[in-house]
């Protein structure tokens, strides 16, 4: 408070020029960091508080610079902010201070809005990526799932705001990078805790939804992109299942694999080929789920997926093609849909019979 009062009074009294004021702010931040580092062996709380104070001064200085001077370009502002936040992340990680990690996440997402960096989308996206990598690393140690969710929401909002002002291929590149980053973060959380936490599942769902929406709008091939995402989910789920992780974690990846498959199919196919693809995918996922022995409630949810090809095939019952005989695409759809129900039922009966026998 004393530092803020001194700087404010000096500026109002014309003791300092705008440029000198900015440099004084940065000097005070460095002094605060240095004092906190010096006091770390005497008091951890002083170390944390002085570090937070230094970061606050940096944020205030960057914001003030946008009002009273043109010296701080968006690139310079983001560079100073990144350095400040990375050091603060290190302190939060070293001292295991959760409140400081939350403060970093909030400040890191809010300050770019205040310093008008939307005109520099590349630097903004790169800054957000560095911020996310650092905070997710810190959050993994302290199991700060809300930080992951907060970061994800912030990143999606920024990406949406940049939709009309950045080259689509560049934005799609960062969408893919962020999706991979948050997928890795959630998977590491599953592996470390060996449980399917609700916040982890919510983060994975939100990241997946964002990926699909952006893929449908700016990806060169939305269907291929979504199929690749489905394959990655399947590989992760299969790997965890082979390493004896709780079956509910495998069920999460099976569910997301199924959703990605169905969405990718809708992107690529249409007409009767789309229905045939739906039948094949739902049947395959259903058999895999029962083969892996996933919980019954998960199998039931997957079985509901049969409603999709069933309703999609209703229009083929009364099509005009039946007036010309039974050898046509509409008849093929009905045969395949019916056969899938029969085969899946026999498969399920066989699995249950084996289970009872054992």
Coordinates of N, CA and C in Angstrom, one line a residue, residues 25-34 47-63 72 75-93 100-101 103-105 107-109 111-112 115 127 130-131 134-135 138:
X25 N 7.6 1.5 -11.5 CA 6.8 0.3 -11.2 C 7.5 -1.0 -11.4
X26 N 8.3 -1.1 -12.5 CA 9.0 -2.3 -12.7 C 10.1 -2.6 -11.7
X27 N 10.7 -1.5 -11.3 CA 11.8 -1.6 -10.2 C 11.2 -2.0 -8.9
X28 N 10.0 -1.5 -8.6 CA 9.4 -1.9 -7.3 C 9.0 -3.4 -7.4
X29 N 8.6 -3.8 -8.6 CA 8.2 -5.3 -8.7 C 9.4 -6.1 -8.5
X30 N 10.6 -5.7 -9.1 CA 11.8 -6.5 -8.9 C 12.2 -6.5 -7.5
X31 N 12.1 -5.4 -6.8 CA 12.5 -5.3 -5.4 C 11.6 -6.2 -4.6
X32 N 10.3 -6.2 -4.9 CA 9.4 -7.1 -4.2 C 9.8 -8.5 -4.3
X33 N 10.1 -8.9 -5.6 CA 10.5 -10.3 -5.9 C 11.8 -10.7 -5.1
X34 N 12.8 -9.8 -5.2 CA 14.0 -10.0 -4.5 C 13.9 -10.1 -3.0
X47 N 7.4 -15.0 1.6 CA 7.9 -15.3 0.3 C 6.7 -15.3 -0.7
X48 N 5.6 -15.9 -0.3 CA 4.4 -15.9 -1.2 C 3.8 -14.5 -1.3
X49 N 3.6 -13.8 -0.2 CA 3.0 -12.5 -0.3 C 3.8 -11.5 -1.1
X50 N 5.1 -11.5 -0.9 CA 5.9 -10.5 -1.6 C 6.0 -10.9 -3.1
X51 N 5.9 -12.1 -3.4 CA 5.9 -12.5 -4.8 C 4.6 -12.1 -5.5
X52 N 3.5 -12.4 -4.8 CA 2.2 -11.9 -5.3 C 2.1 -10.4 -5.4
X53 N 2.7 -9.7 -4.5 CA 2.8 -8.2 -4.6 C 3.5 -7.8 -5.8
X54 N 4.7 -8.4 -6.1 CA 5.5 -8.1 -7.3 C 4.7 -8.3 -8.5
X55 N 4.0 -9.4 -8.6 CA 3.2 -9.7 -9.8 C 2.1 -8.7 -10.0
X56 N 1.4 -8.4 -8.9 CA 0.4 -7.3 -8.9 C 0.9 -6.0 -9.4
X57 N 2.1 -5.6 -9.0 CA 2.7 -4.4 -9.5 C 3.0 -4.5 -11.0
X58 N 3.5 -5.6 -11.4 CA 3.8 -5.8 -12.9 C 2.5 -5.6 -13.7
X59 N 1.4 -6.3 -13.2 CA 0.1 -6.2 -13.9 C -0.4 -4.8 -13.9
X60 N -0.3 -4.1 -12.8 CA -0.7 -2.7 -12.7 C 0.1 -1.8 -13.6
X61 N 1.4 -2.0 -13.6 CA 2.3 -1.2 -14.5 C 2.0 -1.4 -16.0
X62 N 1.7 -2.7 -16.4 CA 1.4 -2.9 -17.8 C 0.1 -2.3 -18.1
X63 N -0.9 -2.3 -17.2 CA -2.2 -1.7 -17.5 C -2.1 -0.2 -17.6
X72 N 4.9 0.6 -24.2 CA 4.7 -0.9 -24.0 C 3.8 -1.4 -25.1
X75 N 3.4 -6.9 -27.7 CA 4.4 -7.9 -27.5 C 5.2 -7.7 -26.3
X76 N 5.7 -6.5 -26.0 CA 6.4 -6.2 -24.8 C 5.6 -6.5 -23.5
X77 N 4.3 -6.0 -23.6 CA 3.5 -6.3 -22.4 C 3.3 -7.7 -22.1
X78 N 3.0 -8.5 -23.2 CA 2.9 -10.0 -23.0 C 4.2 -10.6 -22.5
X79 N 5.3 -10.2 -23.0 CA 6.6 -10.7 -22.6 C 6.8 -10.5 -21.1
X80 N 6.6 -9.2 -20.7 CA 6.8 -8.9 -19.2 C 5.8 -9.7 -18.4
X81 N 4.6 -9.8 -18.8 CA 3.6 -10.5 -18.1 C 3.9 -12.0 -18.0
X82 N 4.4 -12.6 -19.1 CA 4.8 -14.0 -19.1 C 5.9 -14.3 -18.1
X83 N 6.9 -13.5 -18.2 CA 8.1 -13.7 -17.3 C 7.6 -13.6 -15.8
X84 N 6.8 -12.6 -15.5 CA 6.3 -12.4 -14.2 C 5.5 -13.6 -13.7
X85 N 4.5 -14.0 -14.6 CA 3.7 -15.2 -14.2 C 4.4 -16.5 -14.1
X86 N 5.4 -16.7 -14.9 CA 6.2 -17.9 -14.8 C 7.0 -18.0 -13.5
X87 N 7.5 -16.9 -13.1 CA 8.2 -16.9 -11.8 C 7.2 -17.1 -10.7
X88 N 6.1 -16.5 -10.8 CA 5.1 -16.7 -9.7 C 4.6 -18.1 -9.7
X89 N 4.5 -18.8 -10.9 CA 4.1 -20.2 -10.9 C 5.2 -21.0 -10.2
X90 N 6.4 -20.7 -10.4 CA 7.5 -21.4 -9.8 C 7.4 -21.3 -8.3
X91 N 7.1 -20.1 -7.8 CA 7.0 -19.9 -6.3 C 5.8 -20.8 -5.8
X92 N 4.6 -20.7 -6.6 CA 3.5 -21.5 -6.2 C 3.8 -23.0 -6.1
X93 N 4.5 -23.5 -7.1 CA 4.9 -24.9 -7.2 C 5.9 -25.2 -6.0
X100 N -2.2 -19.1 -4.5 CA -1.4 -18.3 -5.4 C -1.6 -18.8 -6.9
X101 N -1.7 -20.1 -7.0 CA -2.0 -20.7 -8.3 C -3.3 -20.2 -8.9
X103 N -4.7 -17.4 -8.2 CA -4.6 -16.0 -8.5 C -3.8 -15.8 -9.8
X104 N -2.9 -16.6 -10.1 CA -2.1 -16.6 -11.3 C -3.1 -16.8 -12.5
X105 N -3.9 -17.9 -12.4 CA -4.9 -18.2 -13.4 C -5.8 -17.0 -13.7
X107 N -5.4 -13.8 -12.9 CA -4.7 -12.6 -13.5 C -4.2 -12.9 -14.9
X108 N -3.7 -14.1 -15.1 CA -3.2 -14.4 -16.5 C -4.3 -14.3 -17.5
X109 N -5.5 -14.6 -17.2 CA -6.6 -14.5 -18.2 C -7.2 -13.2 -18.3
X111 N -5.6 -10.0 -17.5 CA -4.7 -8.9 -17.9 C -4.7 -8.7 -19.4
X112 N -4.6 -9.7 -20.2 CA -4.6 -9.5 -21.7 C -5.8 -8.7 -22.2
X115 N -5.0 -4.9 -21.6 CA -3.9 -4.3 -22.2 C -4.0 -4.3 -23.7
X127 N 1.1 -16.7 -25.8 CA 1.1 -16.4 -24.4 C 0.1 -17.3 -23.6
X130 N 1.7 -20.8 -23.3 CA 2.7 -20.9 -22.3 C 2.1 -20.8 -20.9
X131 N 1.1 -19.9 -20.7 CA 0.4 -19.8 -19.4 C -0.2 -21.2 -19.1
X134 N 2.4 -23.9 -18.1 CA 2.9 -23.7 -16.7 C 1.9 -24.0 -15.6
X135 N 0.7 -23.5 -15.8 CA -0.3 -23.7 -14.8 C -0.8 -25.1 -14.7
X138 N 1.8 -26.9 -12.7 CA 1.7 -26.6 -11.3 C 0.4 -27.3 -10.7

